[in-house]
Coordinates of C-alpha atoms in Angstrom, one line a residue:
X1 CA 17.2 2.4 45.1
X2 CA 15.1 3.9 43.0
X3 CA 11.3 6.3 43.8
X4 CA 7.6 4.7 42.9
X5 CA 6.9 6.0 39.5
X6 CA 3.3 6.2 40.5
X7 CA 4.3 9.5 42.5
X8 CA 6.9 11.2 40.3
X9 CA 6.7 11.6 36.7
X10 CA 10.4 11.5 36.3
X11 CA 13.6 10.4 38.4
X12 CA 17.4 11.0 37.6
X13 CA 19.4 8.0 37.7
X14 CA 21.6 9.9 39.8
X15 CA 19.5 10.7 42.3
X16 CA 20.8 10.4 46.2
X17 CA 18.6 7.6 48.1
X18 CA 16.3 9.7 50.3
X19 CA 13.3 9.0 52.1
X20 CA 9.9 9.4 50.2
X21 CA 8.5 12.1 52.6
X22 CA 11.8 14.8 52.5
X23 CA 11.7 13.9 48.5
X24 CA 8.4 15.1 47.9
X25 CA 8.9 17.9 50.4
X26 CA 11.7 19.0 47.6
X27 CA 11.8 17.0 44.1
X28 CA 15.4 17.4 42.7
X29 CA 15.5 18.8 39.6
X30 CA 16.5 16.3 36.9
X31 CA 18.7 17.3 34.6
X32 CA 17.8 18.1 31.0
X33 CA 20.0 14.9 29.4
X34 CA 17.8 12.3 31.4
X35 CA 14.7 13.4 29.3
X36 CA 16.0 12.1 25.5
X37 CA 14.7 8.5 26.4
X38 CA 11.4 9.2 28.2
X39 CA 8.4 10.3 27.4
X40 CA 4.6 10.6 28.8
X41 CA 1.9 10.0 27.1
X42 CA -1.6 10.7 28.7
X43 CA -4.1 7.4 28.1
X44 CA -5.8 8.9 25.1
X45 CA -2.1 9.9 23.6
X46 CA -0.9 6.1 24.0
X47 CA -4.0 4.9 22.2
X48 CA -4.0 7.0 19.4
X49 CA -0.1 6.4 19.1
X50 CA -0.9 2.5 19.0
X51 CA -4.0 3.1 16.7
X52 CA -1.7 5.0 14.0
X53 CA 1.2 2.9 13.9
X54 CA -1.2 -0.5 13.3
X55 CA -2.8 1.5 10.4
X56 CA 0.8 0.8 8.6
X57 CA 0.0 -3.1 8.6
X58 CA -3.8 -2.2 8.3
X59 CA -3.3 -0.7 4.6
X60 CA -0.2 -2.3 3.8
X61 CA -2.7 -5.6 3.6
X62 CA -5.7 -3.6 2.6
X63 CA -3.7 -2.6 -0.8
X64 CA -2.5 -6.0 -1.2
X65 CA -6.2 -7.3 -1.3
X66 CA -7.3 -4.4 -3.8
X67 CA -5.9 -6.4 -6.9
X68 CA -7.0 -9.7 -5.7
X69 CA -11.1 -9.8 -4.8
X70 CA -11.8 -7.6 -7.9
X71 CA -9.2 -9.4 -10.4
X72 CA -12.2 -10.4 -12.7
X73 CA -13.7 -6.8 -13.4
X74 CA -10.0 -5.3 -13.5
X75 CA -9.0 -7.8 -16.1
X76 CA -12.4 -7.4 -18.3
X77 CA -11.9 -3.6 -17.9
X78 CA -8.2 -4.2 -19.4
X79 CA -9.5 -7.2 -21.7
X80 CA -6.7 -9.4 -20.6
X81 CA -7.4 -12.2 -18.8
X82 CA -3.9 -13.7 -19.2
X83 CA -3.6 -15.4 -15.6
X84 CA 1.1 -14.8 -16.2
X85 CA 0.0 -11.3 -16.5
X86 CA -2.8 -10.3 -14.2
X87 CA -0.8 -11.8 -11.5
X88 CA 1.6 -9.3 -11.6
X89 CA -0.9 -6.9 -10.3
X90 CA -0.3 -8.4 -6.8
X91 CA 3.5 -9.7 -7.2
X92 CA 4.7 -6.6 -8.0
X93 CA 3.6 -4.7 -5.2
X94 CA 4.5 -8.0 -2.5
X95 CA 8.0 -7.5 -4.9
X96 CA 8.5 -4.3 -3.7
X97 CA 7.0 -4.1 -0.3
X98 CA 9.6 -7.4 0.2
X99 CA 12.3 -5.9 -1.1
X100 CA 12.4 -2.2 0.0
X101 CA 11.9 -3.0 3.1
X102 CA 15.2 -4.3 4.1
X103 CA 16.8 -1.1 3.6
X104 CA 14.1 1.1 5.1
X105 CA 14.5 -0.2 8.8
X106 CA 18.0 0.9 8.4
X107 CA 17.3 3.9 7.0
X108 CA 14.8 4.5 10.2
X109 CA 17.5 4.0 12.5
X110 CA 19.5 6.4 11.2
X111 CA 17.7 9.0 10.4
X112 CA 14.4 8.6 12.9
X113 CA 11.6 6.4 12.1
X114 CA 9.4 9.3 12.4
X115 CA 10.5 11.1 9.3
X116 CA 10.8 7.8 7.2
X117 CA 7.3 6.9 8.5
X118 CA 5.6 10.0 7.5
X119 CA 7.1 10.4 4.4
X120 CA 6.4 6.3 3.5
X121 CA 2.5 7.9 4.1
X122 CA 2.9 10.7 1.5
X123 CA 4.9 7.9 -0.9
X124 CA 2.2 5.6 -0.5
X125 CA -0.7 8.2 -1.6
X126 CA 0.8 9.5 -4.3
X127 CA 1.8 5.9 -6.2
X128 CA -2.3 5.6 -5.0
X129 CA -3.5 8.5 -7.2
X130 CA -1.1 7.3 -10.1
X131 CA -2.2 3.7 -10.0
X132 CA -5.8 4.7 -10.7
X133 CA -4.9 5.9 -13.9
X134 CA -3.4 3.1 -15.5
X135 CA -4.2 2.4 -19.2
X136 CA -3.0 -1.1 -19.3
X137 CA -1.8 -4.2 -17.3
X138 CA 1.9 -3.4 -17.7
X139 CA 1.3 0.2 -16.5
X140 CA -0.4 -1.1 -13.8
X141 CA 2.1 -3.4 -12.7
X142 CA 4.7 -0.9 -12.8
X143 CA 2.6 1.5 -10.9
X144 CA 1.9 -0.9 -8.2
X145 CA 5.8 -1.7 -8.0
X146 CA 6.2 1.6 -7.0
X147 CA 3.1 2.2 -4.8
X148 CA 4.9 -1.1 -2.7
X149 CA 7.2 1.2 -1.7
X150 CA 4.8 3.4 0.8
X151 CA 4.3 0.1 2.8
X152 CA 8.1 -0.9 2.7
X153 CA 8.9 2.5 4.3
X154 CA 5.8 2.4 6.8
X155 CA 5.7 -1.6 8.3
X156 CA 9.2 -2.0 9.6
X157 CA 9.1 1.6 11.1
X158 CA 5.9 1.4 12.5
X159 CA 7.2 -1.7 14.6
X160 CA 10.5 0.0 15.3
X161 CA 8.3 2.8 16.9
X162 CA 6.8 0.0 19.1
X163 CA 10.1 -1.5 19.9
X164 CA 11.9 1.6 21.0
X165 CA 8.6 2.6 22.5
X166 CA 7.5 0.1 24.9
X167 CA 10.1 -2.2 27.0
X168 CA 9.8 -5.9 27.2
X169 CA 6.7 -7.1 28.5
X170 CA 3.5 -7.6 28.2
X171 CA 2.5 -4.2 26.8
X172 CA 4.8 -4.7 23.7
X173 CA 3.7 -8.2 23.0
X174 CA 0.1 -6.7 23.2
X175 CA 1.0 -3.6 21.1
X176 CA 2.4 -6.3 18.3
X177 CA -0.5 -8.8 18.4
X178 CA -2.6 -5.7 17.8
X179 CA -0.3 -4.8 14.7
X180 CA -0.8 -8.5 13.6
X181 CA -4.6 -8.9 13.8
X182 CA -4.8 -5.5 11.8
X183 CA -3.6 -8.2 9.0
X184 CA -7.0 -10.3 8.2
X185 CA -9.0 -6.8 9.4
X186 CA -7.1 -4.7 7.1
X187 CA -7.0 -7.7 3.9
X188 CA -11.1 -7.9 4.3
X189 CA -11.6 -4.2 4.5
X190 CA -9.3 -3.7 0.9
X191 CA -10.7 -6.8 -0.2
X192 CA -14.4 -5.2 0.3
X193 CA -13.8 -1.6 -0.5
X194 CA -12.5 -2.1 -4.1
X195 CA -15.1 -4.8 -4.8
X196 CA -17.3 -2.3 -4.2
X197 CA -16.1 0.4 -6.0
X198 CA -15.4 -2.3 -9.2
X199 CA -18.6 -3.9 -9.2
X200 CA -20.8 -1.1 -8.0
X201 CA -19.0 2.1 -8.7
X202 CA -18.7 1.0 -12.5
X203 CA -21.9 2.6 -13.8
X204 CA -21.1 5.5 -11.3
X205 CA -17.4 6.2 -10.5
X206 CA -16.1 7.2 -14.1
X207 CA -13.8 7.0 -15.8
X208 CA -13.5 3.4 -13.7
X209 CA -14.6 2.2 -10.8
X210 CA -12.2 0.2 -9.6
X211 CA -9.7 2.9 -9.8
X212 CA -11.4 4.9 -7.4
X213 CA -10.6 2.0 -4.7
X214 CA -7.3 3.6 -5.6
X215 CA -7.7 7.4 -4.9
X216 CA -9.9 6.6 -2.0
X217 CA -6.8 4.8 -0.6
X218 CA -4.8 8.3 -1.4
X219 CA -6.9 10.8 0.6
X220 CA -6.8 7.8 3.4
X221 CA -3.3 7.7 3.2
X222 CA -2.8 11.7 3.2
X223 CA -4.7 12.2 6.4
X224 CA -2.7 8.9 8.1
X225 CA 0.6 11.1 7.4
X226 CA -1.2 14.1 8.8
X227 CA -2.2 12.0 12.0
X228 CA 1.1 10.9 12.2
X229 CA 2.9 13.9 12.4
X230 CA 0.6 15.2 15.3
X231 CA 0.4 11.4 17.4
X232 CA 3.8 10.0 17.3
X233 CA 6.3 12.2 19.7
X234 CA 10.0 13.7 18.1
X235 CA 13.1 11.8 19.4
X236 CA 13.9 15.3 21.4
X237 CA 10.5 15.9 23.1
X238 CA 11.2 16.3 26.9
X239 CA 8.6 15.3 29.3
X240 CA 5.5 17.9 29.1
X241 CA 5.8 18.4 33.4
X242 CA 8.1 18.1 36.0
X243 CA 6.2 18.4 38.9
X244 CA 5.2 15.7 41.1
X245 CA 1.9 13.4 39.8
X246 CA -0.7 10.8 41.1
X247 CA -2.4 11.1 37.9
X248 CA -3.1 7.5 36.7
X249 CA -3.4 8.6 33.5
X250 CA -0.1 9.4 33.1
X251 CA 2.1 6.8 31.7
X252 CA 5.8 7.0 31.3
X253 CA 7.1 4.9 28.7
X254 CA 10.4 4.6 26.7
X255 CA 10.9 7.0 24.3
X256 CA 11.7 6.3 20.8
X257 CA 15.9 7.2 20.7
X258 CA 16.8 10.6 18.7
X259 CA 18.5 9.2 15.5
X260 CA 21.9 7.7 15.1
X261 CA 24.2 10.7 14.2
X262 CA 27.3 9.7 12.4
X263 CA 25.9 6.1 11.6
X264 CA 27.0 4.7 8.2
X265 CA 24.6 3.2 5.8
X266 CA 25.7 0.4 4.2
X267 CA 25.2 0.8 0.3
X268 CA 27.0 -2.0 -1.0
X269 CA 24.6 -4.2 0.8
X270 CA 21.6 -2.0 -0.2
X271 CA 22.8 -2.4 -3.4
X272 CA 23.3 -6.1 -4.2
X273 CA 20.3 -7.4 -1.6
X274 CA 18.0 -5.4 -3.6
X275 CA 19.1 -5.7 -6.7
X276 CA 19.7 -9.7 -6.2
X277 CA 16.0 -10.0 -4.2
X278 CA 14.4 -8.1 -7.8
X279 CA 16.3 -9.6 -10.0
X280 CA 15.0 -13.8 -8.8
X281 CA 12.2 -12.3 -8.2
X282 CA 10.9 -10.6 -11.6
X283 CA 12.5 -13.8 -13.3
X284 CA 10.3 -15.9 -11.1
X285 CA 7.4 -14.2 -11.9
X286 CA 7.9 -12.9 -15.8
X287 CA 8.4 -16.9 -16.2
X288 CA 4.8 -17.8 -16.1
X289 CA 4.2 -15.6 -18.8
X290 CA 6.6 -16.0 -21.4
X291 CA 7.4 -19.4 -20.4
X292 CA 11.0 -21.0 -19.1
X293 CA 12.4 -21.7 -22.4
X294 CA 12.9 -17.8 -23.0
X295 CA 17.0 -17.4 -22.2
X296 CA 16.6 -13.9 -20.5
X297 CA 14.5 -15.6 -17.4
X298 CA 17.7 -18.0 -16.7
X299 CA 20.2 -15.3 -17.2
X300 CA 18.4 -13.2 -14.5
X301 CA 18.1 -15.9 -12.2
X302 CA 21.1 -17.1 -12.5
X303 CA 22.6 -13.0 -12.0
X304 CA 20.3 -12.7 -9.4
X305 CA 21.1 -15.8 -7.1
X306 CA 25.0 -14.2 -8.0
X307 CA 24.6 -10.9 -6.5
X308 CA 22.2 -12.2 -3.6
X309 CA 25.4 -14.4 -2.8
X310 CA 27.6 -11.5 -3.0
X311 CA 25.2 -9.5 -0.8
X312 CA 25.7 -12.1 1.6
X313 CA 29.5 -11.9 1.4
X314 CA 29.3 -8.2 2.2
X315 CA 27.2 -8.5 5.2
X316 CA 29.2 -11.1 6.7
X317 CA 32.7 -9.7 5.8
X318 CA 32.7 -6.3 4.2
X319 CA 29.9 -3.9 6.0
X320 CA 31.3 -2.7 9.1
X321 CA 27.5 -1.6 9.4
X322 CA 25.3 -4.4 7.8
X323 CA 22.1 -3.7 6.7
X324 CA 21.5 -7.4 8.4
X325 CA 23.4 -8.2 10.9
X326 CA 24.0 -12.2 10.1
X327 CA 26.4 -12.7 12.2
X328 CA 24.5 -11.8 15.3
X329 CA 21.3 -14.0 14.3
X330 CA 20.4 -16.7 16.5
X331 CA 19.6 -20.1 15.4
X332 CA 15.7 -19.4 16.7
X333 CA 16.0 -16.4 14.8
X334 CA 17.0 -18.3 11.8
X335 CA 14.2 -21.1 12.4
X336 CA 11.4 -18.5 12.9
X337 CA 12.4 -17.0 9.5
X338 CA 12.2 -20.2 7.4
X339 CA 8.6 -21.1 9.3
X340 CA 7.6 -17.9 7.8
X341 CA 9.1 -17.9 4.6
X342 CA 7.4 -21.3 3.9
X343 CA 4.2 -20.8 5.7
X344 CA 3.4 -17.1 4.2
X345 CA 4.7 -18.4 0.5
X346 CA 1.8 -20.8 1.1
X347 CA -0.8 -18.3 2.1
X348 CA -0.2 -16.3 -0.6
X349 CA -1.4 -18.9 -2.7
X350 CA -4.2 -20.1 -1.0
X351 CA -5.7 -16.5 -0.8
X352 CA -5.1 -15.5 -4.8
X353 CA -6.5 -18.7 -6.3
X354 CA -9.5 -18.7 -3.6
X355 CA -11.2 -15.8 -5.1
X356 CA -10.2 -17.2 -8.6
X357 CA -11.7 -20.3 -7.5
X358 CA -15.0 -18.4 -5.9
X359 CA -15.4 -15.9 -9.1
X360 CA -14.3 -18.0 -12.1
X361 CA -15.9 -21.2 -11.2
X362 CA -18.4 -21.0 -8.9
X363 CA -20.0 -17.8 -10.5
X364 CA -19.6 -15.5 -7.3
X365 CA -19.7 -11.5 -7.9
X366 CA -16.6 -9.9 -6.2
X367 CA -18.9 -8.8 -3.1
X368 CA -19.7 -12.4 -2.9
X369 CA -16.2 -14.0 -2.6
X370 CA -15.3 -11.3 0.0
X371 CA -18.4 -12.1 2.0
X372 CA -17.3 -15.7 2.2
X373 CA -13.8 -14.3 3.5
X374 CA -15.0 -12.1 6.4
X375 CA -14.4 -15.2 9.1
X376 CA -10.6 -14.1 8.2
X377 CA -11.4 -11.0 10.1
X378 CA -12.5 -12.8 13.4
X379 CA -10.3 -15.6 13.8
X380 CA -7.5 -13.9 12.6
X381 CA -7.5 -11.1 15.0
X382 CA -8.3 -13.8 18.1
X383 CA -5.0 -15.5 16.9
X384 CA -2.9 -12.4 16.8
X385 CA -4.0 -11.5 20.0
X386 CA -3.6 -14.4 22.2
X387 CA -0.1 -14.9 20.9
X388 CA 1.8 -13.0 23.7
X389 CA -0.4 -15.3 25.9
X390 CA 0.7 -18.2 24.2
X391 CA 4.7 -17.2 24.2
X392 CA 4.2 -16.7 28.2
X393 CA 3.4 -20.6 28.8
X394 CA 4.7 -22.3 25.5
X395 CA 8.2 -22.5 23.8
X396 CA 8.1 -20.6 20.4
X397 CA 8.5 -23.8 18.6
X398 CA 5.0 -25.0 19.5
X399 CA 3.5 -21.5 18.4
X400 CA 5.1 -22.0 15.7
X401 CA 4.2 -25.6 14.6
X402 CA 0.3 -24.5 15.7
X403 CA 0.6 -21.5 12.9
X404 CA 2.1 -24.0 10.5
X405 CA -0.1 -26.8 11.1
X406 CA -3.1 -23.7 10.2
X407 CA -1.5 -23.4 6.9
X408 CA -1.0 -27.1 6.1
X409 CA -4.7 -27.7 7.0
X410 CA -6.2 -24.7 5.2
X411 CA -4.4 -25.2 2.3
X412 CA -5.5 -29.3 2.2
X413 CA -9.6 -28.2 2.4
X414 CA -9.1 -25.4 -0.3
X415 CA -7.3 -27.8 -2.6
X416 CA -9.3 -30.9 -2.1
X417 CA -12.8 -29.0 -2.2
X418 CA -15.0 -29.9 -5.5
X419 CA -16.6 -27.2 -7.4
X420 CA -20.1 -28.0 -6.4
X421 CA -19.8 -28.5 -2.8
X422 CA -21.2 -25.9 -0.6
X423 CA -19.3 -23.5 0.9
X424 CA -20.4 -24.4 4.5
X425 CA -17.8 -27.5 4.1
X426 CA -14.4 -27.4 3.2
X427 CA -14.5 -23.7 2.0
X428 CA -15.6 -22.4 5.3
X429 CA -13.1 -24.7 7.9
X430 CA -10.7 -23.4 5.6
X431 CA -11.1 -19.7 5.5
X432 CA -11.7 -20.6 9.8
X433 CA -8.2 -22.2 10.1
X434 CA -5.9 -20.5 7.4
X435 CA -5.7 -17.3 9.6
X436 CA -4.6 -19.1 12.4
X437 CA -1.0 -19.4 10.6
X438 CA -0.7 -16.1 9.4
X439 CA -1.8 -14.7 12.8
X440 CA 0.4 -16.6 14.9
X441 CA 3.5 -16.7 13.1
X442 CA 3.7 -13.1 12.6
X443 CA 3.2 -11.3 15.7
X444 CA 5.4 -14.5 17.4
X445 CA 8.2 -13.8 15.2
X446 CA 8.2 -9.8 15.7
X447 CA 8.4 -10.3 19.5
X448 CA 11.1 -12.7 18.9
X449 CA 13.4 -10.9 17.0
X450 CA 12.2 -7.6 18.4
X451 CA 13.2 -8.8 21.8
X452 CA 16.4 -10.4 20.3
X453 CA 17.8 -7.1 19.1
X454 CA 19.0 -4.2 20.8
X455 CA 17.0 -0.7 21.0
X456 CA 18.9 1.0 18.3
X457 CA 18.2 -1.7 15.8
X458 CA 14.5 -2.1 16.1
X459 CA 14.1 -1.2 12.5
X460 CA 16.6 -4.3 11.8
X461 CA 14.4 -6.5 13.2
X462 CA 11.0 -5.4 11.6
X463 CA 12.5 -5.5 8.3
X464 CA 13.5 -9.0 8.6
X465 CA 10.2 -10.6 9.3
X466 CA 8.1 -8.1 7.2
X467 CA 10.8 -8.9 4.3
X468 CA 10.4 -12.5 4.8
X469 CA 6.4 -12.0 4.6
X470 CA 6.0 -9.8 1.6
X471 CA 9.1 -11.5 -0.4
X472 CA 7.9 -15.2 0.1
X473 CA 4.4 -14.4 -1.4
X474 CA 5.7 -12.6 -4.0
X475 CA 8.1 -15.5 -4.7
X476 CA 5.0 -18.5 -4.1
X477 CA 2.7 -17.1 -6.6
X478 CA 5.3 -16.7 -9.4
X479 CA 6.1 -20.3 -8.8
X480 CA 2.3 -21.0 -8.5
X481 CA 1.9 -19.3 -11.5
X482 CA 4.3 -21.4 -13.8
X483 CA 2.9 -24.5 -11.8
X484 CA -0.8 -23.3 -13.0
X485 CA -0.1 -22.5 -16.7
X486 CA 1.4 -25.6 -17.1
X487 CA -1.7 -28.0 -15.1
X488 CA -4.5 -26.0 -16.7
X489 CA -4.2 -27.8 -20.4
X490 CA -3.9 -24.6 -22.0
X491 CA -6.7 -22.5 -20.1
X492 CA -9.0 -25.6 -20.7
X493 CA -9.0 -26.6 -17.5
X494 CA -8.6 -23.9 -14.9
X495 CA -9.5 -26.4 -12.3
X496 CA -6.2 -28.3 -12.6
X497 CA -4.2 -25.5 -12.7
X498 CA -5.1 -24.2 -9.6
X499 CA -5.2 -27.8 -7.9
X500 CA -1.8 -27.3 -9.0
X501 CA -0.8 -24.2 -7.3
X502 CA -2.6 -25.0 -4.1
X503 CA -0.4 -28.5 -3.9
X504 CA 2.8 -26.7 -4.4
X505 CA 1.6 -24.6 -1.5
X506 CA 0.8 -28.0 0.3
X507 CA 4.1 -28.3 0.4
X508 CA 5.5 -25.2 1.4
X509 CA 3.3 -25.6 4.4
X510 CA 4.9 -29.1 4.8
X511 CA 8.2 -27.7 4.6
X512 CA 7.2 -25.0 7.5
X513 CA 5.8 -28.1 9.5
X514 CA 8.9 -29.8 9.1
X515 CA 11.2 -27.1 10.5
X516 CA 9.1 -26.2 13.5
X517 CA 9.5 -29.9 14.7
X518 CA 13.0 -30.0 13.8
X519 CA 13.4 -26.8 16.0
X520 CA 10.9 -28.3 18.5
X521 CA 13.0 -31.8 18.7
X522 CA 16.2 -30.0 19.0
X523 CA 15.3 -27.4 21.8
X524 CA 13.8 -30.3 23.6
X525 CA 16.8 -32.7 23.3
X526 CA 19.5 -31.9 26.3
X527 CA 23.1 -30.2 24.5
X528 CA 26.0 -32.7 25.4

């Protein structure tokens, strides 16, 4: 039997069972080991701690977006309008964000997601000050490769915090949708932001406007790490009181654990999943602009696929500590990763050849096109957050085959809408529907697989869906990208190329809607 927690602020497991009055006449003292996993929080604390750990997924997008709605003025500042090249502005940071990620969940849960969290902050400003002065494409690409990192460090941890934080219940699922719909909220604010500073700041912001979208994003950054050090509690914080409490305001939630001591790292697997996971994808996306008949693309894909298969082989029979536990994923783990792969890989698309589509042919300024995307913001965030309602009456399987069916419809209006037609038509129901998928597919499958793994491996989890995000876009546009260079009769017609690359992400989405129902048929036929 165990006390109301509404009158004391913290019980002992061990406690003998006595009645309420002769406890509160003398409170026994707990001792000081039943403090590492609680923790109080007074109201105000447990916003700000939700507040700073959505900011992670707030400029994790917000960065993405910063090389996308301003493409046009970054390209005529570089005088390269080569769409293989320019590209790589955006692939190289989803390469990065994709890739690093796997490792950094681990790393969180051994060392404290705290510490890899706050310094994923101070990563992520400094690759920010560097990026804004970039002389060419190629530095830029680099730099952005490395500024990918920060998010990599911060997205998976941020959602670890959550998961060790909060139990099961309504409270994480709430905590997550939140961390979702900062998605679309923090893609428009990037997207307008650098716009700004690129079509406004030109004349004004020397030497470069648009690299001051970059610094700005630094000082952000910087005072996010600051934030974070003061908001988010240490694994060995006991409990600030021990006396007896009515206060409503106090709320005792799980603690985030102290770090694994004596947990082993698994290097091998670091190793050859990130090297494999680069490797396909620079091949995938250098291909566009050198072309497929170059032999070094093959060679790398072909090393690449090798050493992701090897990587494999470790986790499964080598790493007595994988850095992803395959053998303990469940089939609906497994089916909510492919929905995502396929349905992200898609959205990727849709969103980079949109503003192409709004600023190269239909003559919009940058401030335009992101004008045009700000329903993102709004029906995004109403997805994300009626998700956890969703997953209380639905099977996952129908989430997911609503969020896929979003990206299968969006993707169809986009790719089907004629120059001339106003944007009130097809333009607009898509930019209405399209966040639908992306806001219901990602805070579904972080409660899945957060629920799915145990405490200690909350960082697991986290990296698995945000790797599975980040990677696939990466991935679709490089495959876009050789699909539009070779539909767009030599630059001629920029109209068939991205036709092109919108029906190849057609049918990712199709895939996605194919393996939701598949999932959906199977879970509803009885096992024999």
């Amino acid at each position: 039997m165990s006390l109301p927690a509404a009158k004391y602020s913290s019980i002992p497991p061990d406690s003998p069972t006595l009645p309420p009055e002769s406890v509160a006449e003398s409170p026994p003292p707990p001792p000081p080991e039943t403090y590492n996993h609680e923790i109080f929080f007074s109201r105000l604390h447990e916003y700000a701690f939700i507040f700073n750990v959505c900011l992670a997924q707030l400029f994790s997008l917000s960065s993405l977006a910063m090389t996308v709605a301003p493409l046009p003025i970054v390209a005529d500042y570089f005088d390269n309008h080569d769409p293989g090249q320019l590209s790589w502005f955006t692939a190289a940071y989803s390469l990065t964000v994709g890739t690093f990620i796997l490792p950094a969940g681990r790393l969180g849960d051994m060392y404290g997601h705290k510490r890899i969290f706050i310094f994923g902050w101070l990563w992520f400003s400094f690759w920010s000050i560097i990026c804004g002065f970039s002389k060419s494409t190629i530095m830029l690409s680099a730099f952005r490769a490395m500024q990918g990192i920060g998010p990599a460090l911060l997205v998976p941890n941020a959602m670890a915090l959550v998961g060790r934080t909060f139990p099961m219940g309504m409270k994480r699922n709430l905590v997550f949708s939140l961390f979702g719909a900062c998605g679309p909220t923090g893609w428009v604010t990037g997207a307008f932001f650098s716009s700004l500073c690129a079509q406004l700041g030109g004349n004004k912001l020397k030497p470069s406007g648009w690299a001051w979208s970059f610094w700005f994003l630094a000082i952000a950054t910087f005072l996010v790490s600051i934030l974070s050090y003061l908001v988010i509690p240490a694994p060995t914080t006991p409990p600030p009181t021990m006396t007896p409490t009515t206060d409503k305001n106090l709320l005792r939630l799980s603690q985030p654990m102290r770090p694994q001591s004596g947990a082993q790292f698994d290097y091998l697997g670091c190793f050859s999943g990130v090297s494999g996971l680069i490797l396909i994808n620079f091949a995938v996306n250098q291909a566009p602009l050198v072309g497929w008949k170059v032999p070094y693309i093959y060679y790398l894909l072909v090393l690449g696929v090798v050493v992701f298969g090897f990587f494999i082989y470790v986790e499964l029979k080598i790493a007595s500590h994988p850095l992803v536990p395959l053998r303990g994923l469940s089939k609906e783990a497994g089916f909510v990763l492919g929905c995502i792969a396929a349905g992200w890989g898609s959205h990727g698309i849709w969103i980079y050849y949109y503003y192409l589509f709004l600023e190269d042919l239909r003559g919009c300024t940058a401030l335009s096109a992101v004008a045009q995307t700000l329903p993102v913001a709004v029906t995004g965030t109403m997805a994300a957050l009626s998700t956890g309602f969703l997953l209380k009456r639905f099977q996952v399987g129908y989430v997911m085959m609503a969020a896929m069916m979003c990206f299968l419809l969006g993707a169809i209006l986009l790719a089907t809408a004629p120059v001339d037609q106003s944007y009130w038509t097809q333009t607009f129901l898509s930019v209405l529907v399209m966040p639908g998928g992306m806001n219901l597919s990602f805070p579904a499958g972080t409660i899945i697989l957060s629920n799915a793994m145990p405490r200690e491996h909350q960082g697991i989890a986290a990296s698995l869906i945000s790797t599975m995000v980040n990677y696939s876009i990466s991935t679709g546009l490089g495959i876009a990208g050789t699909i539009a260079v070779n539909t767009n009769d030599h630059g001629r017609d920029p109209l068939g190329g991205f036709r092109g690359a919108w029906y190849f992400g057609i049918g990712l989405s199709a895939l996605g809607v194919f393996i939701a129902g598949w999932f959906v048929y199977h879970s509803r036929v009885p096992k024999s």
